[in-house]
Coordinates of C-alpha atoms in Angstrom, one line a residue:
Chain A
M1 CA -39.1 23.0 -54.3
I2 CA -41.5 21.7 -57.0
E3 CA -44.0 24.4 -56.0
G4 CA -41.2 27.0 -56.4
L5 CA -40.3 25.7 -59.8
V6 CA -44.0 25.7 -60.9
E7 CA -44.4 29.3 -59.7
T8 CA -41.2 30.4 -61.5
A9 CA -42.5 28.7 -64.7
R10 CA -45.8 30.6 -64.3
V11 CA -44.1 33.9 -63.8
H12 CA -41.9 33.4 -66.8
A13 CA -44.5 31.7 -69.0
P14 CA -44.2 34.1 -71.9
V15 CA -40.5 33.6 -72.1
L16 CA -40.8 29.8 -71.7
M17 CA -43.4 29.6 -74.4
L18 CA -40.7 30.9 -76.8
T19 CA -37.7 29.1 -75.4
T20 CA -39.3 25.7 -75.3
P21 CA -39.7 25.4 -79.1
L22 CA -36.3 26.9 -79.5
L23 CA -34.8 24.3 -77.2
A24 CA -36.7 21.6 -79.1
V25 CA -35.3 22.9 -82.5
T26 CA -31.8 22.7 -81.1
L27 CA -32.3 19.1 -79.9
I28 CA -33.8 18.1 -83.3
L29 CA -30.8 19.6 -85.2
L30 CA -28.4 17.8 -82.8
A31 CA -30.1 14.5 -83.2
P32 CA -31.8 14.5 -86.6
V33 CA -33.6 11.2 -86.3
P34 CA -37.1 11.5 -87.9
R35 CA -39.3 9.9 -85.3
L36 CA -37.3 11.2 -82.4
S37 CA -37.6 14.7 -83.9
W38 CA -41.3 14.2 -84.2
A39 CA -41.6 13.1 -80.5
I40 CA -39.5 16.1 -79.4
G41 CA -41.6 18.5 -81.5
V42 CA -44.9 17.1 -80.1
T43 CA -43.5 17.3 -76.5
A44 CA -42.4 20.9 -77.0
A45 CA -45.7 21.9 -78.5
A46 CA -47.6 20.2 -75.7
A47 CA -45.5 21.9 -73.1
T48 CA -46.2 25.3 -74.7
L49 CA -50.0 24.5 -74.7
L50 CA -49.8 23.5 -71.0
L51 CA -48.1 26.8 -70.2
S52 CA -50.7 28.8 -72.1
I53 CA -53.7 26.9 -70.6
D54 CA -52.3 27.5 -67.1
A55 CA -51.9 31.2 -67.9
V56 CA -55.5 31.3 -69.2
V57 CA -56.8 29.7 -66.0
Q58 CA -54.6 32.0 -63.8
H59 CA -55.2 35.3 -65.5
L60 CA -58.4 35.1 -67.4
L61 CA -60.5 32.7 -65.4
A62 CA -59.2 33.3 -61.8
G63 CA -58.4 37.0 -62.5
A64 CA -54.8 36.9 -61.1
P65 CA -52.7 39.9 -62.3
V66 CA -50.1 39.4 -64.9
S67 CA -46.5 39.6 -63.6
E68 CA -44.3 41.9 -65.6
V69 CA -40.9 40.3 -65.4
S70 CA -39.7 40.8 -69.0
S71 CA -39.4 44.1 -70.7
A72 CA -39.9 42.5 -74.1
L73 CA -42.7 39.9 -73.5
A74 CA -45.9 40.0 -71.5
F75 CA -49.4 38.5 -71.8
D76 CA -52.6 40.5 -72.2
G77 CA -56.2 39.3 -72.5
V78 CA -56.6 39.0 -76.2
G79 CA -52.9 38.0 -76.7
L80 CA -53.2 35.2 -74.1
A81 CA -56.5 33.8 -75.5
C82 CA -55.1 33.9 -79.1
A83 CA -51.8 32.3 -78.0
T84 CA -53.7 29.4 -76.5
I85 CA -55.6 28.9 -79.7
V86 CA -52.3 29.0 -81.7
A87 CA -50.7 26.6 -79.2
A88 CA -53.6 24.2 -79.3
A89 CA -53.5 24.2 -83.2
S90 CA -49.7 23.8 -83.0
V91 CA -49.8 20.7 -80.8
L92 CA -52.6 19.1 -83.0
A93 CA -50.7 19.8 -86.2
M94 CA -47.5 18.5 -84.7
I95 CA -49.2 15.2 -83.8
V96 CA -50.7 14.9 -87.3
A97 CA -47.2 15.5 -88.7
G98 CA -46.3 12.0 -87.6
A99 CA -48.6 10.6 -90.2
V100 CA -47.6 12.8 -93.1
L101 CA -43.8 12.8 -92.5
R102 CA -43.5 10.2 -95.2
Q103 CA -44.2 12.9 -97.8
F104 CA -40.7 14.3 -97.1
N105 CA -37.3 12.8 -97.9
E106 CA -35.6 11.0 -95.0
R107 CA -33.2 13.9 -94.5
E108 CA -35.9 16.5 -94.7
R109 CA -38.1 15.1 -92.0
P110 CA -36.4 16.5 -88.9
L111 CA -35.9 19.8 -90.7
S112 CA -39.6 20.0 -91.4
I113 CA -40.4 19.4 -87.8
A114 CA -37.9 22.1 -86.8
L115 CA -39.5 24.6 -89.3
C116 CA -43.0 23.8 -87.9
L117 CA -41.8 24.7 -84.4
C118 CA -40.3 27.9 -85.7
V119 CA -43.6 28.9 -87.3
C120 CA -45.5 28.1 -84.0
G121 CA -42.9 29.8 -81.8
G122 CA -42.8 32.8 -84.1
W123 CA -46.5 33.5 -83.9
Q124 CA -46.5 32.9 -80.1
G125 CA -43.7 35.5 -79.8
A126 CA -45.7 38.0 -81.9
L127 CA -48.7 37.5 -79.5
A128 CA -46.5 38.1 -76.4
A129 CA -44.3 40.9 -77.7
R130 CA -44.8 44.1 -75.9
D131 CA -43.6 46.5 -78.6
L132 CA -43.9 46.8 -82.4
F133 CA -40.3 45.8 -82.9
G134 CA -40.9 42.4 -81.1
V135 CA -44.1 41.9 -83.1
F136 CA -42.2 42.6 -86.4
L137 CA -39.2 40.3 -85.6
A138 CA -41.4 37.4 -84.3
S139 CA -43.9 37.5 -87.2
E140 CA -41.1 37.7 -89.8
T141 CA -39.4 34.6 -88.1
A142 CA -42.7 32.7 -88.4
W143 CA -43.2 33.8 -92.0
L144 CA -39.7 32.9 -93.2
A145 CA -40.0 29.5 -91.5
A146 CA -43.4 29.0 -93.3
V147 CA -41.8 29.8 -96.6
G148 CA -39.1 27.2 -95.9
L149 CA -41.6 24.6 -95.0
T150 CA -43.7 25.3 -98.1
A151 CA -40.6 25.0 -100.3
L152 CA -39.7 21.5 -98.8
A153 CA -42.5 19.8 -100.8
R154 CA -41.7 17.3 -103.5
D155 CA -44.0 19.0 -105.9
R156 CA -42.1 21.7 -107.8
G157 CA -45.2 23.8 -107.9
A158 CA -44.7 24.5 -104.2
L159 CA -41.5 26.4 -105.1
N160 CA -43.7 28.8 -107.0
G161 CA -45.9 29.2 -104.0
A162 CA -42.8 29.8 -101.8
L163 CA -41.6 32.5 -104.2
R164 CA -45.0 34.3 -104.0
M165 CA -44.7 34.0 -100.2
I166 CA -41.3 35.7 -100.3
S167 CA -42.7 38.6 -102.5
T168 CA -45.8 38.9 -100.2
G169 CA -43.6 38.8 -97.1
A170 CA -41.3 41.6 -98.4
F171 CA -44.4 43.7 -99.3
S172 CA -45.8 43.0 -95.8
A173 CA -42.6 43.7 -94.0
A174 CA -42.0 47.0 -95.8
L175 CA -45.6 48.2 -94.9
F176 CA -45.1 47.1 -91.3
L177 CA -41.9 49.0 -91.0
L178 CA -43.4 52.2 -92.6
G179 CA -46.5 51.8 -90.5
A180 CA -44.6 51.3 -87.3
G181 CA -42.3 54.3 -88.1
L182 CA -45.3 56.5 -88.7
L183 CA -47.2 55.3 -85.6
M184 CA -44.1 55.8 -83.4
R185 CA -43.5 59.2 -84.8
G186 CA -47.2 60.3 -84.7
A187 CA -48.2 58.8 -81.3
G188 CA -44.8 58.8 -79.7
V189 CA -45.1 55.3 -78.3
V190 CA -43.1 52.1 -78.9
R191 CA -45.0 49.8 -76.6
L192 CA -48.4 48.6 -77.6
S193 CA -49.8 49.0 -74.1
D194 CA -49.0 52.7 -74.2
L195 CA -51.1 53.2 -77.3
P196 CA -54.6 53.6 -75.8
L197 CA -53.4 56.4 -73.5
A198 CA -51.0 58.1 -75.9
Q199 CA -51.3 61.8 -76.5
I200 CA -51.3 61.5 -80.3
A201 CA -49.7 64.6 -81.8
A202 CA -50.3 63.6 -85.5
P203 CA -53.6 61.7 -85.7
T204 CA -53.5 61.4 -89.5
S205 CA -50.1 60.0 -89.9
S206 CA -50.7 57.7 -86.8
A207 CA -53.9 56.4 -88.4
V208 CA -52.1 55.8 -91.7
G209 CA -49.4 54.0 -89.8
A210 CA -51.9 51.8 -88.0
G211 CA -53.6 51.1 -91.3
L212 CA -50.3 50.1 -92.9
I213 CA -49.6 47.7 -90.0
I214 CA -53.0 46.1 -90.4
V215 CA -52.5 45.7 -94.2
S216 CA -49.1 44.2 -93.5
L217 CA -50.5 41.6 -91.1
A218 CA -53.5 41.1 -93.4
A219 CA -51.2 40.1 -96.2
K220 CA -49.7 37.4 -94.0
A221 CA -53.2 36.3 -92.9
A222 CA -54.2 36.0 -96.6
I223 CA -57.0 38.5 -96.2
A224 CA -58.4 39.5 -99.7
P225 CA -57.2 41.3 -101.8
F226 CA -53.7 40.5 -100.4
H227 CA -53.9 36.8 -100.7
V228 CA -52.1 36.2 -104.0
W229 CA -49.7 33.7 -102.3
L230 CA -52.4 31.5 -100.8
G231 CA -53.7 29.3 -103.6
A232 CA -50.2 28.6 -105.0
A233 CA -48.8 27.8 -101.6
I234 CA -51.5 25.7 -100.0
G235 CA -52.7 24.2 -103.3
R236 CA -49.3 22.7 -104.2
T237 CA -47.3 22.2 -101.1
N238 CA -47.2 19.1 -98.8
A239 CA -50.0 18.1 -96.4
L240 CA -48.1 19.2 -93.3
A241 CA -47.3 22.7 -94.7
A242 CA -50.9 23.2 -95.9
L243 CA -52.2 22.1 -92.5
L244 CA -49.8 24.3 -90.5
L245 CA -50.3 27.4 -92.8
S246 CA -54.0 27.3 -92.5
S247 CA -54.4 26.3 -88.8
V248 CA -51.4 28.1 -87.3
G249 CA -49.9 30.6 -89.8
I250 CA -53.1 32.3 -91.0
V251 CA -54.7 32.1 -87.5
G252 CA -51.5 33.5 -85.9
A253 CA -51.5 36.5 -88.2
L254 CA -55.2 37.1 -87.6
A255 CA -54.6 36.8 -83.9
V256 CA -51.8 39.5 -84.1
I257 CA -54.3 41.8 -85.9
A258 CA -56.8 41.2 -83.1
R259 CA -54.2 42.0 -80.5
F260 CA -53.1 45.2 -82.3
A261 CA -56.7 46.2 -82.8
A262 CA -57.3 45.7 -79.1
Y263 CA -54.8 48.4 -78.3
A264 CA -55.4 50.7 -81.3
I265 CA -59.3 50.8 -81.1
P266 CA -59.4 52.2 -77.6
A267 CA -57.0 55.1 -78.6
P268 CA -59.3 58.1 -79.0
A269 CA -57.6 59.6 -82.0
L270 CA -57.2 56.2 -83.8
G271 CA -60.1 54.0 -82.8
E272 CA -62.7 55.1 -85.3
S273 CA -60.5 55.0 -88.4
V274 CA -58.9 51.6 -87.3
A275 CA -62.3 50.1 -86.7
S276 CA -63.7 51.3 -90.0
F277 CA -60.6 50.1 -91.9
L278 CA -60.9 46.6 -90.3
A279 CA -64.6 46.5 -91.2
I280 CA -64.0 47.4 -94.9
L281 CA -61.1 45.0 -95.2
G282 CA -63.2 42.3 -93.6
G283 CA -66.2 42.9 -95.8
A284 CA -64.0 42.7 -98.9
S285 CA -62.4 39.5 -97.7
V286 CA -65.8 37.9 -97.0
L287 CA -67.0 38.6 -100.5
I288 CA -63.9 37.8 -102.4
G289 CA -63.1 34.7 -100.4
S290 CA -66.6 33.3 -100.6
L291 CA -66.7 33.8 -104.4
Q292 CA -63.3 32.1 -104.9
A293 CA -64.3 29.2 -102.6
I294 CA -67.4 28.6 -104.6
G295 CA -65.4 28.4 -107.8
A296 CA -62.6 26.2 -106.4
A297 CA -62.1 22.7 -107.8
N298 CA -59.5 21.6 -105.4
V299 CA -60.4 20.9 -101.7
R300 CA -57.2 22.4 -100.4
R301 CA -57.8 25.6 -102.3
L302 CA -61.5 25.5 -101.3
A303 CA -60.4 25.3 -97.6
A304 CA -57.9 28.1 -98.2
Y305 CA -60.4 30.4 -99.9
A306 CA -63.0 29.6 -97.3
G307 CA -60.4 30.6 -94.7
I308 CA -60.2 34.0 -96.4
A309 CA -63.9 34.5 -96.0
Q310 CA -63.7 33.3 -92.4
G311 CA -60.8 35.6 -91.7
G312 CA -62.9 38.5 -93.2
G313 CA -65.5 37.5 -90.6
V314 CA -62.9 37.9 -87.9
L315 CA -62.0 41.4 -89.1
L316 CA -65.7 42.4 -89.3
A317 CA -66.1 41.3 -85.7
L318 CA -63.0 43.3 -84.6
G319 CA -64.2 46.3 -86.6
L320 CA -67.3 46.5 -84.3
G321 CA -64.9 47.8 -81.7
S322 CA -66.9 46.5 -78.8
P323 CA -65.8 43.8 -76.2
A324 CA -68.6 41.6 -77.6
G325 CA -67.1 42.0 -81.1
F326 CA -63.6 41.0 -79.8
A327 CA -65.1 38.0 -78.0
A328 CA -66.9 36.9 -81.2
A329 CA -63.6 37.4 -83.1
L330 CA -61.8 35.1 -80.7
L331 CA -64.5 32.4 -81.1
Q332 CA -64.3 32.7 -84.9
L333 CA -60.5 32.3 -84.7
A334 CA -60.9 29.1 -82.8
A335 CA -63.5 27.9 -85.3
L336 CA -61.3 28.8 -88.3
S337 CA -58.4 26.9 -86.8
A338 CA -60.5 23.8 -86.0
A339 CA -62.2 23.8 -89.4
G340 CA -58.7 24.0 -91.1
I341 CA -57.4 21.0 -89.2
A342 CA -60.6 19.0 -89.7
V343 CA -60.9 19.6 -93.5
L344 CA -57.2 19.5 -94.5
G345 CA -56.4 16.9 -91.9
G346 CA -59.2 14.7 -93.2
V347 CA -57.8 15.0 -96.7
A348 CA -54.3 14.1 -95.5
A349 CA -55.6 11.2 -93.3
S350 CA -57.5 9.6 -96.1
G351 CA -54.6 10.0 -98.6
C352 CA -57.1 10.9 -101.3
K353 CA -56.4 13.3 -104.2
P354 CA -56.9 16.9 -103.2
S355 CA -59.1 17.5 -106.3
L356 CA -62.8 17.7 -105.5
D357 CA -63.5 14.5 -107.5
G358 CA -61.0 12.7 -105.2
L359 CA -63.6 13.2 -102.4
D360 CA -66.3 11.2 -104.3
G361 CA -67.7 8.5 -101.9
L362 CA -64.9 9.1 -99.4
G363 CA -67.4 9.1 -96.5
R364 CA -67.9 5.4 -97.2
R365 CA -64.3 4.4 -98.0
A366 CA -62.7 6.3 -95.1
P367 CA -65.5 6.9 -92.5
L368 CA -63.4 8.6 -89.9
S369 CA -61.8 11.1 -92.3
G370 CA -65.2 11.6 -93.8
V371 CA -66.7 12.5 -90.4
A372 CA -63.8 14.9 -89.7
M373 CA -64.3 16.6 -93.1
L374 CA -68.1 16.7 -92.6
V375 CA -67.8 18.5 -89.3
G376 CA -65.1 20.9 -90.7
A377 CA -67.4 21.7 -93.6
L378 CA -70.4 22.2 -91.4
S379 CA -68.4 24.5 -89.2
L380 CA -67.2 26.5 -92.2
M381 CA -70.8 27.0 -93.3
G382 CA -71.8 28.0 -89.8
A383 CA -74.3 25.2 -89.3
P384 CA -76.0 25.2 -85.9
L385 CA -74.4 23.2 -83.0
T386 CA -70.9 23.8 -84.4
L387 CA -68.2 26.1 -83.2
G388 CA -68.5 28.0 -86.5
F389 CA -72.1 28.8 -85.8
L390 CA -71.3 30.0 -82.3
G391 CA -68.7 32.4 -83.6
R392 CA -71.0 33.8 -86.3
W393 CA -74.0 34.0 -84.0
R394 CA -72.0 36.0 -81.4
A395 CA -70.6 38.3 -84.2
I396 CA -74.2 39.0 -85.5
E397 CA -75.4 39.7 -81.9
A398 CA -72.4 42.1 -81.5
A399 CA -73.1 43.8 -84.8
V400 CA -76.7 44.3 -84.0
G401 CA -75.7 45.6 -80.6
V402 CA -73.8 48.5 -82.1
D403 CA -76.4 49.0 -84.9
L404 CA -74.0 47.9 -87.7
W405 CA -76.7 46.0 -89.7
W406 CA -74.6 45.8 -92.9
S407 CA -71.9 44.0 -90.9
A408 CA -74.4 41.5 -89.6
G409 CA -75.8 41.1 -93.2
L410 CA -72.3 40.3 -94.5
I411 CA -71.7 37.6 -91.8
I412 CA -75.1 36.0 -92.8
A413 CA -74.1 36.3 -96.5
A414 CA -70.8 34.5 -95.6
S415 CA -72.8 31.7 -94.0
L416 CA -75.0 31.4 -97.1
A417 CA -72.0 31.2 -99.4
G418 CA -70.5 28.7 -96.9
A419 CA -73.5 26.5 -97.4
I420 CA -72.8 26.4 -101.2
Y421 CA -69.0 25.6 -101.1
A422 CA -69.0 23.5 -98.0
G423 CA -72.2 21.8 -99.2
R424 CA -70.3 20.7 -102.3
V425 CA -67.8 19.0 -100.0
V426 CA -70.5 17.2 -98.1
E427 CA -72.3 16.2 -101.3
R428 CA -69.0 14.7 -102.7
L429 CA -68.3 12.9 -99.5
Y430 CA -71.7 11.2 -99.1
F431 CA -73.8 11.5 -102.2
R432 CA -71.5 10.4 -105.0
R433 CA -69.6 7.4 -106.0
A434 CA -66.0 7.5 -107.1
A435 CA -65.5 6.7 -110.8
T436 CA -62.0 5.3 -110.1
P437 CA -61.5 5.1 -106.4
T438 CA -58.0 6.0 -105.2
P439 CA -56.5 3.2 -103.1
L440 CA -56.3 4.4 -99.5
Q441 CA -52.9 4.2 -97.7
H442 CA -52.5 1.8 -94.8
D443 CA -49.6 3.2 -92.9
P444 CA -49.5 2.3 -89.2
W445 CA -48.5 6.0 -88.5
R446 CA -52.0 7.0 -89.7
V447 CA -53.0 6.5 -86.1
S448 CA -51.3 9.8 -85.3
M449 CA -54.1 11.4 -87.3
F450 CA -56.4 11.0 -84.3
P451 CA -56.3 14.8 -83.5
V452 CA -58.2 15.4 -86.7
L453 CA -61.1 13.4 -85.1
I454 CA -60.6 15.0 -81.7
V455 CA -60.9 18.5 -83.4
S456 CA -64.1 17.4 -85.0
I457 CA -65.5 16.2 -81.7
L458 CA -64.3 19.5 -80.0
A459 CA -65.9 21.6 -82.8
L460 CA -69.2 19.9 -82.0
A461 CA -68.8 19.7 -78.2
L462 CA -67.8 23.4 -77.9
G463 CA -70.7 24.3 -80.1
L464 CA -73.1 22.4 -77.8
E465 CA -71.6 23.5 -74.5
P466 CA -69.7 26.7 -75.1
S467 CA -69.8 28.1 -71.6
L468 CA -66.1 27.7 -70.8
L469 CA -65.0 29.1 -74.2
L470 CA -67.4 32.0 -73.8
R471 CA -66.0 32.8 -70.4
V472 CA -62.4 32.8 -71.7
A473 CA -63.4 35.0 -74.7
Q474 CA -65.4 37.4 -72.6
A475 CA -62.6 37.6 -70.0
A476 CA -60.0 38.2 -72.7
S477 CA -62.0 41.0 -74.4
H478 CA -63.0 42.5 -71.1
Q479 CA -59.3 42.8 -70.0
I480 CA -58.5 44.9 -73.0
A481 CA -61.6 47.0 -72.8
G482 CA -61.3 47.4 -69.1
D483 CA -57.6 47.8 -68.5
A484 CA -55.9 49.1 -71.5
P485 CA -57.8 52.3 -72.4
Chain B
M1 CA -25.4 65.8 -80.9
N2 CA -26.8 68.1 -83.7
S3 CA -30.3 67.4 -84.9
P4 CA -30.5 66.5 -88.6
D5 CA -31.5 69.2 -91.1
P6 CA -35.3 69.0 -91.5
M7 CA -34.9 69.4 -95.3
L8 CA -32.5 66.5 -95.4
L9 CA -35.0 64.3 -93.4
K10 CA -37.8 65.2 -95.8
A11 CA -35.6 64.4 -98.8
V12 CA -34.6 61.0 -97.3
A13 CA -38.3 60.3 -96.5
A14 CA -39.3 61.1 -100.1
A15 CA -36.5 58.9 -101.4
S16 CA -37.4 56.1 -99.1
V17 CA -41.1 56.2 -100.1
A18 CA -40.0 56.2 -103.8
L19 CA -37.8 53.2 -103.2
V20 CA -40.5 51.3 -101.4
A21 CA -43.0 52.0 -104.2
L22 CA -40.4 51.0 -106.8
G23 CA -39.7 47.8 -104.9
I24 CA -43.3 46.9 -104.6
V25 CA -43.9 47.5 -108.3
V26 CA -41.0 45.2 -109.2
L27 CA -42.3 42.6 -106.7
L28 CA -45.8 42.6 -108.3
A29 CA -45.0 43.2 -111.9
S30 CA -41.7 41.6 -112.7
A31 CA -41.8 38.5 -114.8
N32 CA -38.4 37.2 -113.6
A33 CA -37.8 35.7 -110.2
G34 CA -34.4 37.2 -109.9
K35 CA -35.8 40.7 -110.5
R36 CA -38.4 40.0 -107.9
L37 CA -35.7 39.3 -105.5
A38 CA -34.1 42.6 -106.4
G39 CA -37.5 44.1 -105.6
V40 CA -37.4 42.5 -102.2
A41 CA -34.0 44.2 -101.5
T42 CA -35.2 47.6 -102.8
T43 CA -38.3 47.4 -100.7
F44 CA -36.4 46.7 -97.5
L45 CA -33.8 49.3 -98.3
G46 CA -36.6 51.9 -98.8
S47 CA -38.3 50.9 -95.5
A48 CA -35.1 51.0 -93.5
L49 CA -34.4 54.5 -94.9
A50 CA -37.9 55.5 -94.1
L51 CA -37.4 54.4 -90.5
A52 CA -34.3 56.4 -90.3
A53 CA -36.0 59.5 -91.7
L54 CA -38.9 59.0 -89.2
R55 CA -36.2 58.8 -86.5
A56 CA -37.3 55.4 -85.3
P57 CA -35.2 53.7 -82.6
Q58 CA -31.9 52.4 -84.1
I59 CA -32.7 48.8 -83.1
F60 CA -35.7 49.0 -85.4
V61 CA -33.6 50.0 -88.4
T62 CA -31.0 47.3 -87.6
G63 CA -33.7 44.7 -87.2
A64 CA -35.2 45.7 -90.6
V65 CA -31.7 45.2 -92.2
V66 CA -31.2 41.9 -90.5
V67 CA -34.6 40.6 -91.6
S68 CA -33.9 41.7 -95.1
F69 CA -30.8 39.5 -95.2
G70 CA -33.0 36.6 -94.1
Y71 CA -35.3 37.3 -97.0
M72 CA -32.4 37.6 -99.4
A73 CA -30.8 34.4 -98.3
L74 CA -34.0 32.4 -98.5
G75 CA -34.9 34.0 -101.8
T76 CA -31.6 33.2 -103.3
L77 CA -31.9 29.6 -102.2
L78 CA -35.4 29.5 -103.8
L79 CA -34.0 31.0 -107.0
I80 CA -31.5 28.2 -107.3
R81 CA -34.1 25.5 -106.6
L82 CA -36.5 27.1 -109.2
Q83 CA -33.7 27.0 -111.8
E84 CA -33.0 23.4 -111.0
A85 CA -36.7 22.3 -111.0
Y86 CA -37.9 24.3 -114.0
G87 CA -34.7 25.1 -115.9
D88 CA -35.9 28.7 -115.9
T89 CA -36.6 31.7 -113.6
E90 CA -39.2 33.4 -115.8
I91 CA -42.5 33.4 -113.9
P92 CA -44.8 33.0 -116.9
S93 CA -43.0 29.9 -118.1
I94 CA -43.0 28.5 -114.5
D95 CA -46.8 29.1 -114.3
V96 CA -47.3 27.3 -117.7
A97 CA -45.2 24.4 -116.4
D98 CA -47.3 24.3 -113.2
D99 CA -50.6 24.3 -115.2
S100 CA -49.4 21.4 -117.2
D101 CA -48.3 19.6 -114.0
E102 CA -51.8 19.8 -112.6
S103 CA -54.2 17.3 -114.1
P104 CA -57.1 18.7 -116.1
G105 CA -60.0 19.8 -113.9
S106 CA -58.0 20.0 -110.7
A107 CA -57.1 23.7 -110.9
P108 CA -59.7 26.1 -109.7

């Protein structure tokens, strides 16, 4: 009987990955006790992660075919790998939420957990949706939940960030709708999996449609120059929203771009224009994000702008259009998510001021938070033996493999810029003394910050022994390149 | 069922693109949060019309309208909270208040 239940859960994994957070939200709203809500949230996120890991083992590593039981949801290679990254980031962020819940009013704590689950579930849904309508609905659900979570902060400045998110969201939604309409009209397909084989009657309008969809998702992923909401939202909101936006929200949107590109690039009439557009957008984002990160004086904004540059790197890798490029993009996504949790989680764990001078001497005052931030910063700059290095190295290899030297050059430039801005963080942590040290908080719930340290260890361990991660990334990119076209 | 007049479809498509463009300009350029919210509504209205003109599936058009209500509801709540927190919904004065809230040297 148990085997039967497990098999049923496996077959219906995409549906369960959406209904589990939804059930948890229902329970949280029925019993709005802060710590119970947190436990329910962590359990639901962990269950979702287990389902996605099992699906990765079954379909990507063991090569079992995907069962098509739902007409709306299904896994594919890139979608499944990305969903696992998002699920892992979600469970870590949910555990960390236990330590930062005190930043909310008593009544708001269960609601904040419920909103976190909606963000995570929304992006999971967008990664499993089979058609453009499902992607639209799921990504908008995640975005609106993220706006609500951002606005829950005590700092009134977060309301300004939430307002910018509403404006950006409407801009993004309108472009997605226009793009989807043009693509459906031009290519005659609704399902993503039909795109690579579609007989495209109107290539120009289809390419414009695909471009609009990419711009729409790029706005949600804070890809430059569509990142106007990012500084105000992450810079002024609470620690939980900042952590979730950077490690789940932005990564989720980038993952949906990767999945869409995996279907659009193999389409003969679309592939070249989509790949070129992704590369141009990625290049612009690398340059703008790096410059803004160098000029940032607030560690949260620094991490956010560094994320823009990293996101640009992901798009550059996708723009290569090869399976190796897709595998490199997946590695960079994992690195981006880990670095976000390590740096922003380190700030939250130490309870220091988010301004850069708040980091002065933090490595000695809060050694564990300091180590987490150090590893996060090293990964951001792409230092050897970190996950960030692995992603960039693979991207450079993939770029050289298709003779796109300018793309490889931009990725190297991003690393050099990373050495400047992430180097400032390391210098502040270990080579300065605080003029007026901020007293660190001693809350017993700080113990739930342990995932921040785990992420740091993982970012190093996977950099040192990346074979499993590489197998998953290669299997995911091969499935698209091998099956979809 | 009769197919729609192609000229009518083109007119609706042109009107929808104009509405989307107008909405985006208001979203980006308006100095008042309430007007930005009106820009949100205009943008969604334009994109729903565009979907209809492009003869997208009905569920897509309905979904666009439903999501637009979500944006309007959340935006209206935000407008109320902005008025309560800042006593104003003019973006420039909100930005000035935010700048003064942040301690010197902490803004990028």
